[in-house]
mmCIF file with all atom_site columns, C-alpha atoms in Angstrom:
data_model
loop_
_atom_site.group_PDB
_atom_site.id
_atom_site.type_symbol
_atom_site.label_atom_id
_atom_site.label_alt_id
_atom_site.label_comp_id
_atom_site.label_asym_id
_atom_site.label_entity_id
_atom_site.label_seq_id
_atom_site.pdbx_PDB_ins_code
_atom_site.Cartn_x
_atom_site.Cartn_y
_atom_site.Cartn_z
_atom_site.occupancy
_atom_site.B_iso_or_equiv
_atom_site.pdbx_formal_charge
_atom_site.auth_seq_id
_atom_site.auth_comp_id
_atom_site.auth_asym_id
_atom_site.auth_atom_id
_atom_site.pdbx_PDB_model_num
ATOM 1   C CA . UNK A 1 1   ? 21.858  15.282  8.560   1.00 0.00 ? 349 UNK A CA 1
ATOM 2   C CA . UNK A 1 2   ? 18.646  14.941  6.735   1.00 0.00 ? 350 UNK A CA 1
ATOM 3   C CA . UNK A 1 3   ? 17.472  11.663  4.807   1.00 0.00 ? 351 UNK A CA 1
ATOM 4   C CA . UNK A 1 4   ? 17.886  13.165  1.406   1.00 0.00 ? 352 UNK A CA 1
ATOM 5   C CA . UNK A 1 5   ? 21.502  13.958  2.200   1.00 0.00 ? 353 UNK A CA 1
ATOM 6   C CA . UNK A 1 6   ? 22.243  10.666  3.570   1.00 0.00 ? 354 UNK A CA 1
ATOM 7   C CA . UNK A 1 7   ? 20.755  9.019   0.454   1.00 0.00 ? 355 UNK A CA 1
ATOM 8   C CA . UNK A 1 8   ? 22.816  11.041  -1.936  1.00 0.00 ? 356 UNK A CA 1
ATOM 9   C CA . UNK A 1 9   ? 25.992  10.067  -0.169  1.00 0.00 ? 357 UNK A CA 1
ATOM 10  C CA . UNK A 1 10  ? 25.208  6.511   -0.998  1.00 0.00 ? 358 UNK A CA 1
ATOM 11  C CA . UNK A 1 11  ? 26.438  5.101   -4.276  1.00 0.00 ? 359 UNK A CA 1
ATOM 12  C CA . UNK A 1 12  ? 25.875  6.992   -7.633  1.00 0.00 ? 360 UNK A CA 1
ATOM 13  C CA . UNK A 1 13  ? 22.966  8.830   -8.994  1.00 0.00 ? 361 UNK A CA 1
ATOM 14  C CA . UNK A 1 14  ? 20.810  6.384   -10.979 1.00 0.00 ? 362 UNK A CA 1
ATOM 15  C CA . UNK A 1 15  ? 19.348  7.055   -14.420 1.00 0.00 ? 363 UNK A CA 1
ATOM 16  C CA . UNK A 1 16  ? 16.566  9.562   -13.692 1.00 0.00 ? 364 UNK A CA 1
ATOM 17  C CA . UNK A 1 17  ? 14.274  7.415   -15.593 1.00 0.00 ? 365 UNK A CA 1
ATOM 18  C CA . UNK A 1 18  ? 14.612  4.741   -12.841 1.00 0.00 ? 366 UNK A CA 1
ATOM 19  C CA . UNK A 1 19  ? 14.025  7.314   -10.163 1.00 0.00 ? 367 UNK A CA 1
ATOM 20  C CA . UNK A 1 20  ? 11.029  8.704   -11.802 1.00 0.00 ? 368 UNK A CA 1
ATOM 21  C CA . UNK A 1 21  ? 9.644   5.177   -12.309 1.00 0.00 ? 369 UNK A CA 1
ATOM 22  C CA . UNK A 1 22  ? 10.362  4.468   -8.646  1.00 0.00 ? 370 UNK A CA 1
ATOM 23  C CA . UNK A 1 23  ? 8.496   7.640   -7.706  1.00 0.00 ? 371 UNK A CA 1
ATOM 24  C CA . UNK A 1 24  ? 5.458   6.680   -10.044 1.00 0.00 ? 372 UNK A CA 1
ATOM 25  C CA . UNK A 1 25  ? 5.457   3.247   -8.009  1.00 0.00 ? 373 UNK A CA 1
ATOM 26  C CA . UNK A 1 26  ? 5.378   5.040   -4.742  1.00 0.00 ? 374 UNK A CA 1
ATOM 27  C CA . UNK A 1 27  ? 2.479   7.157   -5.841  1.00 0.00 ? 375 UNK A CA 1
ATOM 28  C CA . UNK A 1 28  ? 0.611   4.078   -6.973  1.00 0.00 ? 376 UNK A CA 1
ATOM 29  C CA . UNK A 1 29  ? 1.000   2.496   -3.543  1.00 0.00 ? 377 UNK A CA 1
ATOM 30  C CA . UNK A 1 30  ? -0.282  5.813   -2.121  1.00 0.00 ? 378 UNK A CA 1
ATOM 31  C CA . UNK A 1 31  ? -3.377  5.656   -4.520  1.00 0.00 ? 379 UNK A CA 1
ATOM 32  C CA . UNK A 1 32  ? -3.935  2.099   -3.358  1.00 0.00 ? 380 UNK A CA 1
ATOM 33  C CA . UNK A 1 33  ? -3.760  3.172   0.334   1.00 0.00 ? 381 UNK A CA 1
ATOM 34  C CA . UNK A 1 34  ? -6.322  6.117   -0.469  1.00 0.00 ? 382 UNK A CA 1
ATOM 35  C CA . UNK A 1 35  ? -8.562  3.586   -2.147  1.00 0.00 ? 383 UNK A CA 1
ATOM 36  C CA . UNK A 1 36  ? -8.584  0.981   0.632   1.00 0.00 ? 384 UNK A CA 1
ATOM 37  C CA . UNK A 1 37  ? -9.335  3.812   3.291   1.00 0.00 ? 385 UNK A CA 1
ATOM 38  C CA . UNK A 1 38  ? -12.018 5.302   0.954   1.00 0.00 ? 386 UNK A CA 1
ATOM 39  C CA . UNK A 1 39  ? -13.467 1.739   0.540   1.00 0.00 ? 387 UNK A CA 1
ATOM 40  C CA . UNK A 1 40  ? -13.521 1.236   4.331   1.00 0.00 ? 388 UNK A CA 1
ATOM 41  C CA . UNK A 1 41  ? -15.348 4.479   4.990   1.00 0.00 ? 389 UNK A CA 1
ATOM 42  C CA . UNK A 1 42  ? -17.743 4.003   1.942   1.00 0.00 ? 390 UNK A CA 1
ATOM 43  C CA . UNK A 1 43  ? -18.398 0.400   3.325   1.00 0.00 ? 391 UNK A CA 1
ATOM 44  C CA . UNK A 1 44  ? -19.311 1.600   6.981   1.00 0.00 ? 392 UNK A CA 1
ATOM 45  C CA . UNK A 1 45  ? -21.331 4.706   5.570   1.00 0.00 ? 393 UNK A CA 1
ATOM 46  C CA . UNK A 1 46  ? -23.174 3.140   2.669   1.00 0.00 ? 394 UNK A CA 1
ATOM 47  C CA . UNK A 1 47  ? -23.424 -0.679  2.890   1.00 0.00 ? 395 UNK A CA 1
ATOM 48  C CA . UNK A 1 48  ? -26.528 -2.326  4.121   1.00 0.00 ? 396 UNK A CA 1
ATOM 49  C CA . UNK A 1 49  ? -26.252 -4.189  7.540   1.00 0.00 ? 397 UNK A CA 1
ATOM 50  C CA . UNK A 1 50  ? -24.521 -7.621  7.099   1.00 0.00 ? 398 UNK A CA 1
ATOM 51  C CA . UNK A 1 51  ? -25.706 -10.934 8.218   1.00 0.00 ? 399 UNK A CA 1
ATOM 52  C CA . UNK A 1 52  ? -23.637 -10.766 11.344  1.00 0.00 ? 400 UNK A CA 1
ATOM 53  C CA . UNK A 1 53  ? -24.259 -7.535  13.542  1.00 0.00 ? 401 UNK A CA 1
ATOM 54  C CA . UNK A 1 54  ? -20.957 -5.349  13.783  1.00 0.00 ? 402 UNK A CA 1
ATOM 55  C CA . UNK A 1 55  ? -19.028 -7.177  11.255  1.00 0.00 ? 403 UNK A CA 1
ATOM 56  C CA . UNK A 1 56  ? -19.410 -4.343  8.765   1.00 0.00 ? 404 UNK A CA 1
ATOM 57  C CA . UNK A 1 57  ? -17.693 -2.297  11.026  1.00 0.00 ? 405 UNK A CA 1
ATOM 58  C CA . UNK A 1 58  ? -15.027 -4.654  11.618  1.00 0.00 ? 406 UNK A CA 1
ATOM 59  C CA . UNK A 1 59  ? -14.548 -5.062  7.795   1.00 0.00 ? 407 UNK A CA 1
ATOM 60  C CA . UNK A 1 60  ? -14.602 -1.604  7.265   1.00 0.00 ? 408 UNK A CA 1
ATOM 61  C CA . UNK A 1 61  ? -11.935 -0.760  10.155  1.00 0.00 ? 409 UNK A CA 1
ATOM 62  C CA . UNK A 1 62  ? -9.633  -3.658  8.594   1.00 0.00 ? 410 UNK A CA 1
ATOM 63  C CA . UNK A 1 63  ? -9.819  -1.851  5.160   1.00 0.00 ? 411 UNK A CA 1
ATOM 64  C CA . UNK A 1 64  ? -8.983  1.631   6.795   1.00 0.00 ? 412 UNK A CA 1
ATOM 65  C CA . UNK A 1 65  ? -6.008  0.132   8.796   1.00 0.00 ? 413 UNK A CA 1
ATOM 66  C CA . UNK A 1 66  ? -4.749  -1.624  5.705   1.00 0.00 ? 414 UNK A CA 1
ATOM 67  C CA . UNK A 1 67  ? -4.842  1.766   3.972   1.00 0.00 ? 415 UNK A CA 1
ATOM 68  C CA . UNK A 1 68  ? -2.885  3.353   6.554   1.00 0.00 ? 416 UNK A CA 1
ATOM 69  C CA . UNK A 1 69  ? -0.235  0.455   6.903   1.00 0.00 ? 417 UNK A CA 1
ATOM 70  C CA . UNK A 1 70  ? 0.139   0.720   3.059   1.00 0.00 ? 418 UNK A CA 1
ATOM 71  C CA . UNK A 1 71  ? 0.535   4.403   2.959   1.00 0.00 ? 419 UNK A CA 1
ATOM 72  C CA . UNK A 1 72  ? 3.124   4.149   5.933   1.00 0.00 ? 420 UNK A CA 1
ATOM 73  C CA . UNK A 1 73  ? 5.138   1.448   4.000   1.00 0.00 ? 421 UNK A CA 1
ATOM 74  C CA . UNK A 1 74  ? 5.018   3.135   0.639   1.00 0.00 ? 422 UNK A CA 1
ATOM 75  C CA . UNK A 1 75  ? 7.925   5.659   1.653   1.00 0.00 ? 423 UNK A CA 1
ATOM 76  C CA . UNK A 1 76  ? 9.906   2.841   2.904   1.00 0.00 ? 424 UNK A CA 1
ATOM 77  C CA . UNK A 1 77  ? 9.413   0.769   -0.294  1.00 0.00 ? 425 UNK A CA 1
ATOM 78  C CA . UNK A 1 78  ? 10.425  3.742   -2.244  1.00 0.00 ? 426 UNK A CA 1
ATOM 79  C CA . UNK A 1 79  ? 13.534  4.267   -0.016  1.00 0.00 ? 427 UNK A CA 1
ATOM 80  C CA . UNK A 1 80  ? 14.807  0.797   -0.238  1.00 0.00 ? 428 UNK A CA 1
ATOM 81  C CA . UNK A 1 81  ? 14.501  0.818   -4.118  1.00 0.00 ? 429 UNK A CA 1
ATOM 82  C CA . UNK A 1 82  ? 16.074  4.182   -4.419  1.00 0.00 ? 430 UNK A CA 1
ATOM 83  C CA . UNK A 1 83  ? 18.961  2.942   -2.179  1.00 0.00 ? 431 UNK A CA 1
ATOM 84  C CA . UNK A 1 84  ? 19.404  -0.292  -4.249  1.00 0.00 ? 432 UNK A CA 1
ATOM 85  C CA . UNK A 1 85  ? 19.520  1.509   -7.459  1.00 0.00 ? 433 UNK A CA 1
ATOM 86  C CA . UNK A 1 86  ? 22.285  3.889   -6.117  1.00 0.00 ? 434 UNK A CA 1
ATOM 87  C CA . UNK A 1 87  ? 24.034  1.058   -4.769  1.00 0.00 ? 435 UNK A CA 1
ATOM 88  C CA . UNK A 1 88  ? 23.757  -1.298  -7.972  1.00 0.00 ? 436 UNK A CA 1
ATOM 89  C CA . UNK A 1 89  ? 22.000  -4.019  -6.273  1.00 0.00 ? 437 UNK A CA 1
ATOM 90  C CA . UNK A 1 90  ? 18.910  -5.794  -7.456  1.00 0.00 ? 438 UNK A CA 1
ATOM 91  C CA . UNK A 1 91  ? 15.623  -4.086  -6.356  1.00 0.00 ? 439 UNK A CA 1
ATOM 92  C CA . UNK A 1 92  ? 14.049  -5.469  -3.267  1.00 0.00 ? 440 UNK A CA 1
ATOM 93  C CA . UNK A 1 93  ? 10.858  -7.500  -3.270  1.00 0.00 ? 441 UNK A CA 1
ATOM 94  C CA . UNK A 1 94  ? 7.695   -5.548  -2.370  1.00 0.00 ? 442 UNK A CA 1
ATOM 95  C CA . UNK A 1 95  ? 7.069   -7.192  0.976   1.00 0.00 ? 443 UNK A CA 1
ATOM 96  C CA . UNK A 1 96  ? 3.585   -5.913  1.536   1.00 0.00 ? 444 UNK A CA 1
ATOM 97  C CA . UNK A 1 97  ? 2.320   -6.955  -1.845  1.00 0.00 ? 445 UNK A CA 1
ATOM 98  C CA . UNK A 1 98  ? 1.307   -10.460 -1.198  1.00 0.00 ? 446 UNK A CA 1
ATOM 99  C CA . UNK A 1 99  ? -0.487  -9.710  2.222   1.00 0.00 ? 447 UNK A CA 1
ATOM 100 C CA . UNK A 1 100 ? -2.208  -6.570  0.599   1.00 0.00 ? 448 UNK A CA 1
ATOM 101 C CA . UNK A 1 101 ? -3.597  -8.784  -2.213  1.00 0.00 ? 449 UNK A CA 1
ATOM 102 C CA . UNK A 1 102 ? -4.698  -11.713 -0.333  1.00 0.00 ? 450 UNK A CA 1
ATOM 103 C CA . UNK A 1 103 ? -6.066  -9.394  2.530   1.00 0.00 ? 451 UNK A CA 1
ATOM 104 C CA . UNK A 1 104 ? -8.191  -7.356  -0.057  1.00 0.00 ? 452 UNK A CA 1
ATOM 105 C CA . UNK A 1 105 ? -9.275  -10.627 -1.729  1.00 0.00 ? 453 UNK A CA 1
ATOM 106 C CA . UNK A 1 106 ? -10.340 -12.177 1.708   1.00 0.00 ? 454 UNK A CA 1
ATOM 107 C CA . UNK A 1 107 ? -12.270 -8.977  2.731   1.00 0.00 ? 455 UNK A CA 1
ATOM 108 C CA . UNK A 1 108 ? -13.945 -8.688  -0.655  1.00 0.00 ? 456 UNK A CA 1
ATOM 109 C CA . UNK A 1 109 ? -15.083 -12.357 -0.517  1.00 0.00 ? 457 UNK A CA 1
ATOM 110 C CA . UNK A 1 110 ? -16.395 -12.026 2.998   1.00 0.00 ? 458 UNK A CA 1
ATOM 111 C CA . UNK A 1 111 ? -18.370 -8.688  2.169   1.00 0.00 ? 459 UNK A CA 1
ATOM 112 C CA . UNK A 1 112 ? -19.611 -10.524 -0.970  1.00 0.00 ? 460 UNK A CA 1
ATOM 113 C CA . UNK A 1 113 ? -20.897 -13.699 1.019   1.00 0.00 ? 461 UNK A CA 1
ATOM 114 C CA . UNK A 1 114 ? -22.361 -11.626 3.875   1.00 0.00 ? 462 UNK A CA 1
ATOM 115 C CA . UNK A 1 115 ? -24.330 -9.283  1.345   1.00 0.00 ? 463 UNK A CA 1
ATOM 116 C CA . UNK A 1 116 ? -25.739 -12.423 -0.206  1.00 0.00 ? 464 UNK A CA 1
ATOM 117 C CA . UNK A 1 117 ? -26.630 -13.863 3.009   1.00 0.00 ? 465 UNK A CA 1
ATOM 118 C CA . UNK A 1 118 ? -28.337 -10.494 4.000   1.00 0.00 ? 466 UNK A CA 1
ATOM 119 C CA . UNK A 1 119 ? -30.224 -10.284 0.651   1.00 0.00 ? 467 UNK A CA 1
ATOM 120 C CA . UNK A 1 120 ? -31.520 -13.935 1.060   1.00 0.00 ? 468 UNK A CA 1
ATOM 121 C CA . UNK A 1 121 ? -33.318 -12.970 4.227   1.00 0.00 ? 469 UNK A CA 1
#
């Protein structure tokens, strides 16, 4: 039995507006994942060498891997929300959101500091 069939057997169909909103949220997570991957590739391809050799590659790799993880978890997030709506439960909190926001902020701050140090030389 396919996952759409198993999903439709649970609870009741939610209001289509809620399902479409859930889909838009899924697509926003996918756009975020693509932006992270593009940012990591851009960092590696176009940023000047940082103060610490090899750190640019590590930061770029972290950004790409974060994008991959975000993309992989986006569907699970969509499915959990859809199941909750069908069963009349509260929507689940997005587990990846705090990690993603703090992680992106930390990487951005590290890149900023390292670029400033590199430009002071």
